[in-house]
Amino acid sequence: TDVEGMERLQTDWGPFKAQLEKATGDTFEFFPVASRTAAAEALKAKRVDFVITGPAEYVVINKLTNAKAIIGLSRPDYFCAIVVKADSGITAPAQLKGKKVGMDDIGSTSGHLCPSQLLADYGVSVTKELGGITHTSRQVAHEALKRGDVAAIGVNYNSWLSVRNKDKSVPAGSFRVIARSGDLPNDMIVVGAHVDEEVAEALVAAMIKNKAQIIDGILSAGEEQEKYRGMDLVALKDSDYDRVRAMYVTIGYPQFGEFIGK
């Protein structure tokens, strides 16, 4: 759901598809979608059978289509953090009340929902007590933090580390993490409600049996799949995503029946 166009699907997921076909003996076709909404509509219309998506997207897709998560694509160290400048004097989330915070795109699991929930867990309401949230790319948010345009940034920690480590203008010690979440629920493969249960079970069994090759297929696509380095294929259940449903409530979307943001 985060890949637009057939060309990128072939580049990012072609090797995975080839290994999946080898493992199952079935053939699969790519179905490019322009948005998360388009993916949900395709599931409803039975035009697509399986969708690879993230936790925030799954919660809405499940509500709209009754599609179910069947196997998790684990991402090591997949958690969010609240980062401030080390010389800011801010050492706890409560000190961010009334201050502006930078976050990733609206609706991002690790860059918006998770930081919002993390602040709420420390007693800071993102809808009532912050001085505002600036939604932008992590690179722009990082620069805004350096300039002092925002007092803190809420980020996918590993993704932000790659930005911080490439920034030679300031030492890494210029930043302080004041809060970290636990690991987030996994990305996953979702099966449409119209697909026979035996078909879904056979797919899962084949992927688990041939997980080494499947994982190699995902990782061999290059930089776009580096977030999965060290991944595993894991069993999961719908209740694993209740934490994400709670995050929607925290940001003011208690029905989680629509996609937010782009």
Tab-separated table of C-alpha atoms in Angstrom:
chain	number	residue	atom	x	y	z
A	1	THR	CA	0.000	0.000	0.000
A	2	ASP	CA	3.003	2.361	0.166
A	3	VAL	CA	4.204	1.583	-3.372
A	4	GLU	CA	2.718	3.458	-6.317
A	5	GLY	CA	2.927	2.142	-9.869
A	6	MET	CA	3.786	-1.150	-11.525
A	7	GLU	CA	7.434	-0.232	-12.062
A	8	ARG	CA	8.115	0.247	-8.361
A	9	LEU	CA	6.155	-2.884	-7.494
A	10	GLN	CA	8.389	-4.865	-9.839
A	11	THR	CA	11.540	-3.281	-8.421
A	12	ASP	CA	10.671	-3.456	-4.716
A	13	TRP	CA	8.679	-6.684	-4.598
A	14	GLY	CA	9.507	-8.608	-7.798
A	15	PRO	CA	12.090	-10.903	-6.139
A	16	PHE	CA	9.635	-11.620	-3.313
A	17	LYS	CA	6.913	-12.553	-5.810
A	18	ALA	CA	9.297	-14.895	-7.630
A	19	GLN	CA	10.180	-16.685	-4.374
A	20	LEU	CA	6.520	-16.812	-3.362
A	21	GLU	CA	5.603	-18.495	-6.634
A	22	LYS	CA	8.429	-20.981	-6.213
A	23	ALA	CA	7.359	-21.772	-2.644
A	24	THR	CA	3.642	-22.179	-3.345
A	25	GLY	CA	3.504	-23.441	-6.931
A	26	ASP	CA	0.922	-20.709	-7.589
A	27	THR	CA	1.187	-17.645	-9.789
A	28	PHE	CA	0.628	-14.107	-8.528
A	29	GLU	CA	-0.060	-10.846	-10.324
A	30	PHE	CA	0.819	-7.390	-9.104
A	31	PHE	CA	-2.090	-4.988	-8.662
A	32	PRO	CA	-0.793	-1.408	-8.428
A	33	VAL	CA	-2.839	1.024	-6.349
A	34	ALA	CA	-2.560	4.785	-6.100
A	35	SER	CA	-3.611	4.959	-2.453
A	36	ARG	CA	-4.564	2.987	0.630
A	37	THR	CA	-8.216	3.720	-0.173
A	38	ALA	CA	-7.774	2.141	-3.595
A	39	ALA	CA	-6.388	-0.993	-1.966
A	40	ALA	CA	-9.427	-1.236	0.312
A	41	GLU	CA	-11.805	-0.702	-2.600
A	42	ALA	CA	-10.015	-3.401	-4.606
A	43	LEU	CA	-10.436	-5.848	-1.732
A	44	LYS	CA	-14.133	-5.011	-1.467
A	45	ALA	CA	-14.595	-5.541	-5.190
A	46	LYS	CA	-12.637	-8.845	-5.079
A	47	ARG	CA	-10.190	-7.453	-7.615
A	48	VAL	CA	-7.252	-8.229	-5.336
A	49	ASP	CA	-6.798	-11.215	-3.008
A	50	PHE	CA	-3.820	-10.279	-0.847
A	51	VAL	CA	-2.439	-6.943	0.314
A	52	ILE	CA	0.901	-6.140	1.949
A	53	THR	CA	0.428	-3.232	4.329
A	54	GLY	CA	1.354	-1.655	7.656
A	55	PRO	CA	-0.334	-1.603	11.074
A	56	ALA	CA	-2.173	1.736	10.740
A	57	GLU	CA	-3.480	0.790	7.303
A	58	TYR	CA	-4.530	-2.677	8.433
A	59	VAL	CA	-6.786	-1.376	11.199
A	60	VAL	CA	-8.797	0.654	8.670
A	61	ILE	CA	-8.737	-2.008	5.941
A	62	ASN	CA	-10.031	-4.571	8.428
A	63	LYS	CA	-12.859	-2.243	9.493
A	64	LEU	CA	-13.866	-1.430	5.904
A	65	THR	CA	-13.515	-4.852	4.292
A	66	ASN	CA	-13.261	-7.567	6.988
A	67	ALA	CA	-9.928	-8.607	5.473
A	68	LYS	CA	-7.703	-10.450	7.945
A	69	ALA	CA	-3.990	-10.329	8.721
A	70	ILE	CA	-2.477	-13.773	8.160
A	71	ILE	CA	1.304	-13.463	8.486
A	72	GLY	CA	3.567	-10.791	9.924
A	73	LEU	CA	6.659	-9.314	8.287
A	74	SER	CA	8.621	-8.420	11.385
A	75	ARG	CA	10.837	-5.342	11.444
A	76	PRO	CA	13.632	-5.436	14.037
A	77	ASP	CA	13.744	-2.415	16.365
A	78	TYR	CA	10.500	-1.067	14.934
A	79	PHE	CA	9.539	1.528	17.521
A	80	CYS	CA	9.122	5.264	17.869
A	81	ALA	CA	10.876	7.842	20.018
A	82	ILE	CA	10.589	11.451	21.121
A	83	VAL	CA	13.834	13.325	20.375
A	84	VAL	CA	14.946	16.761	21.613
A	85	LYS	CA	18.143	18.765	21.411
A	86	ALA	CA	20.495	17.779	24.198
A	87	ASP	CA	20.994	21.405	25.263
A	88	SER	CA	17.285	22.250	25.296
A	89	GLY	CA	16.814	21.552	28.988
A	90	ILE	CA	13.931	19.212	28.128
A	91	THR	CA	14.350	15.850	29.833
A	92	ALA	CA	10.772	14.568	30.100
A	93	PRO	CA	7.691	14.532	27.826
A	94	ALA	CA	5.679	16.626	30.300
A	95	GLN	CA	7.948	19.580	29.486
A	96	LEU	CA	6.604	19.589	25.935
A	97	LYS	CA	3.216	20.931	27.009
A	98	GLY	CA	2.556	24.127	25.071
A	99	LYS	CA	5.457	23.469	22.693
A	100	LYS	CA	5.499	22.586	18.998
A	101	VAL	CA	6.433	19.032	17.976
A	102	GLY	CA	7.399	17.735	14.540
A	103	MET	CA	6.049	14.394	13.322
A	104	ASP	CA	5.952	12.351	10.133
A	105	ASP	CA	3.069	12.223	7.639
A	106	ILE	CA	-0.436	12.167	9.102
A	107	GLY	CA	-1.457	8.557	9.633
A	108	SER	CA	2.064	7.108	9.751
A	109	THR	CA	2.161	4.259	12.269
A	110	SER	CA	5.651	4.936	13.591
A	111	GLY	CA	5.926	8.647	12.821
A	112	HIS	CA	2.513	9.970	13.916
A	113	LEU	CA	0.264	7.468	15.717
A	114	CYS	CA	3.018	5.961	17.852
A	115	PRO	CA	4.603	9.279	18.990
A	116	SER	CA	1.124	10.613	19.773
A	117	GLN	CA	0.357	7.576	21.915
A	118	LEU	CA	3.783	7.741	23.539
A	119	LEU	CA	3.191	11.340	24.619
A	120	ALA	CA	-0.267	10.399	25.886
A	121	ASP	CA	1.250	7.540	27.899
A	122	TYR	CA	3.366	10.179	29.647
A	123	GLY	CA	0.353	12.365	30.339
A	124	VAL	CA	0.593	14.788	27.399
A	125	SER	CA	-2.535	15.138	25.253
A	126	VAL	CA	-1.539	15.734	21.623
A	127	THR	CA	-4.956	17.174	20.821
A	128	LYS	CA	-5.163	19.580	23.777
A	129	GLU	CA	-1.790	20.281	25.389
A	130	LEU	CA	0.831	20.671	22.650
A	131	GLY	CA	1.558	23.984	20.996
A	132	GLY	CA	0.928	22.321	17.656
A	133	ILE	CA	2.130	19.436	15.496
A	134	THR	CA	4.072	20.020	12.280
A	135	HIS	CA	3.715	17.094	9.874
A	136	THR	CA	6.606	16.795	7.448
A	137	SER	CA	9.328	14.434	6.261
A	138	ARG	CA	11.785	13.155	8.877
A	139	GLN	CA	14.655	14.988	7.137
A	140	VAL	CA	12.811	18.319	7.296
A	141	ALA	CA	11.740	17.616	10.891
A	142	HIS	CA	15.358	16.891	11.818
A	143	GLU	CA	16.463	20.235	10.381
A	144	ALA	CA	13.587	22.009	12.146
A	145	LEU	CA	14.713	20.515	15.451
A	146	LYS	CA	18.269	21.715	14.885
A	147	ARG	CA	17.034	25.255	14.157
A	148	GLY	CA	14.720	25.280	17.135
A	149	ASP	CA	11.565	25.592	15.023
A	150	VAL	CA	10.165	22.643	16.975
A	151	ALA	CA	10.989	21.615	20.532
A	152	ALA	CA	10.929	17.903	19.752
A	153	ILE	CA	10.293	15.400	16.984
A	154	GLY	CA	8.334	12.153	17.142
A	155	VAL	CA	10.005	9.636	14.860
A	156	ASN	CA	10.497	6.074	13.736
A	157	TYR	CA	13.724	5.688	15.662
A	158	ASN	CA	15.689	3.632	13.134
A	159	SER	CA	14.650	5.854	10.243
A	160	TRP	CA	15.669	8.953	12.175
A	161	LEU	CA	19.017	7.365	13.095
A	162	SER	CA	19.859	7.069	9.408
A	163	VAL	CA	19.178	10.812	9.025
A	164	ARG	CA	21.140	11.731	12.158
A	165	ASN	CA	24.131	9.600	11.220
A	166	LYS	CA	24.369	11.190	7.762
A	167	ASP	CA	24.261	14.695	9.236
A	168	LYS	CA	27.885	15.780	9.658
A	169	SER	CA	27.010	19.345	10.646
A	170	VAL	CA	26.431	18.445	14.304
A	171	PRO	CA	27.624	15.591	16.530
A	172	ALA	CA	25.221	12.747	17.287
A	173	GLY	CA	25.406	13.755	20.932
A	174	SER	CA	23.553	16.956	20.094
A	175	PHE	CA	20.299	15.038	20.491
A	176	ARG	CA	18.582	13.324	23.395
A	177	VAL	CA	15.853	10.686	23.354
A	178	ILE	CA	13.419	11.408	26.195
A	179	ALA	CA	10.947	8.574	25.538
A	180	ARG	CA	10.801	5.320	23.564
A	181	SER	CA	7.837	3.101	22.783
A	182	GLY	CA	7.794	-0.652	22.861
A	183	ASP	CA	8.133	-2.491	19.556
A	184	LEU	CA	5.234	-1.833	17.208
A	185	PRO	CA	3.005	-4.528	15.681
A	186	ASN	CA	4.313	-6.000	12.438
A	187	ASP	CA	3.677	-5.150	8.828
A	188	MET	CA	1.666	-7.987	7.359
A	189	ILE	CA	0.012	-9.788	4.491
A	190	VAL	CA	-3.756	-9.345	4.555
A	191	VAL	CA	-6.182	-11.744	2.880
A	192	GLY	CA	-9.508	-10.625	1.447
A	193	ALA	CA	-12.702	-11.856	3.072
A	194	HIS	CA	-13.681	-13.510	-0.230
A	195	VAL	CA	-10.623	-15.808	-0.340
A	196	ASP	CA	-11.155	-19.401	0.743
A	197	GLU	CA	-9.666	-20.061	4.184
A	198	GLU	CA	-7.791	-23.135	2.913
A	199	VAL	CA	-6.063	-21.008	0.265
A	200	ALA	CA	-4.879	-18.538	2.898
A	201	GLU	CA	-3.715	-21.330	5.215
A	202	ALA	CA	-1.768	-22.979	2.388
A	203	LEU	CA	-0.045	-19.689	1.574
A	204	VAL	CA	1.004	-19.193	5.190
A	205	ALA	CA	2.268	-22.775	5.486
A	206	ALA	CA	4.334	-22.451	2.295
A	207	MET	CA	5.837	-19.134	3.410
A	208	ILE	CA	6.806	-20.486	6.825
A	209	LYS	CA	8.281	-23.648	5.308
A	210	ASN	CA	10.337	-21.618	2.830
A	211	LYS	CA	10.900	-18.528	4.966
A	212	ALA	CA	14.629	-18.237	4.278
A	213	GLN	CA	14.050	-17.942	0.540
A	214	ILE	CA	11.039	-15.648	0.982
A	215	ILE	CA	13.044	-13.315	3.226
A	216	ASP	CA	15.969	-13.333	0.784
A	217	GLY	CA	13.524	-12.307	-1.933
A	218	ILE	CA	12.331	-9.315	0.099
A	219	LEU	CA	15.814	-8.169	1.096
A	220	SER	CA	17.358	-8.625	-2.345
A	221	ALA	CA	15.316	-5.720	-3.712
A	222	GLY	CA	17.803	-3.253	-2.240
A	223	GLU	CA	17.645	-0.059	-0.230
A	224	GLU	CA	13.852	0.264	-0.189
A	225	GLN	CA	13.611	-2.982	1.769
A	226	GLU	CA	16.440	-2.336	4.229
A	227	LYS	CA	13.889	-1.740	6.983
A	228	TYR	CA	13.299	-5.511	6.915
A	229	ARG	CA	16.966	-6.441	7.433
A	230	GLY	CA	16.988	-9.120	10.157
A	231	MET	CA	13.260	-9.811	9.670
A	232	ASP	CA	11.297	-12.973	10.357
A	233	LEU	CA	7.933	-14.267	9.180
A	234	VAL	CA	5.710	-14.614	12.223
A	235	ALA	CA	2.234	-15.757	13.172
A	236	LEU	CA	-0.115	-13.024	14.338
A	237	LYS	CA	-3.711	-12.384	15.307
A	238	ASP	CA	-6.073	-9.471	14.873
A	239	SER	CA	-5.923	-8.533	18.566
A	240	ASP	CA	-2.207	-7.728	18.116
A	241	TYR	CA	-3.427	-4.519	16.452
A	242	ASP	CA	-5.668	-3.337	19.293
A	243	ARG	CA	-2.725	-1.160	20.354
A	244	VAL	CA	-2.937	0.618	17.002
A	245	ARG	CA	-6.696	1.039	17.379
A	246	ALA	CA	-5.994	2.751	20.714
A	247	MET	CA	-3.606	5.113	18.920
A	248	TYR	CA	-6.398	6.204	16.563
A	249	VAL	CA	-8.542	6.993	19.596
A	250	THR	CA	-5.692	9.040	21.067
A	251	ILE	CA	-5.415	11.268	17.984
A	252	GLY	CA	-9.174	11.784	17.811
A	253	TYR	CA	-10.341	9.104	15.356
A	254	PRO	CA	-12.173	6.631	17.615
A	255	GLN	CA	-13.982	4.858	14.764
A	256	PHE	CA	-10.776	4.094	12.766
A	257	GLY	CA	-13.088	3.639	9.788
A	258	GLU	CA	-11.265	5.970	7.408
A	259	PHE	CA	-7.731	6.621	6.269
A	260	ILE	CA	-6.245	9.855	7.518
A	261	GLY	CA	-3.622	11.948	5.782
A	262	LYS	CA	-2.445	11.337	2.252
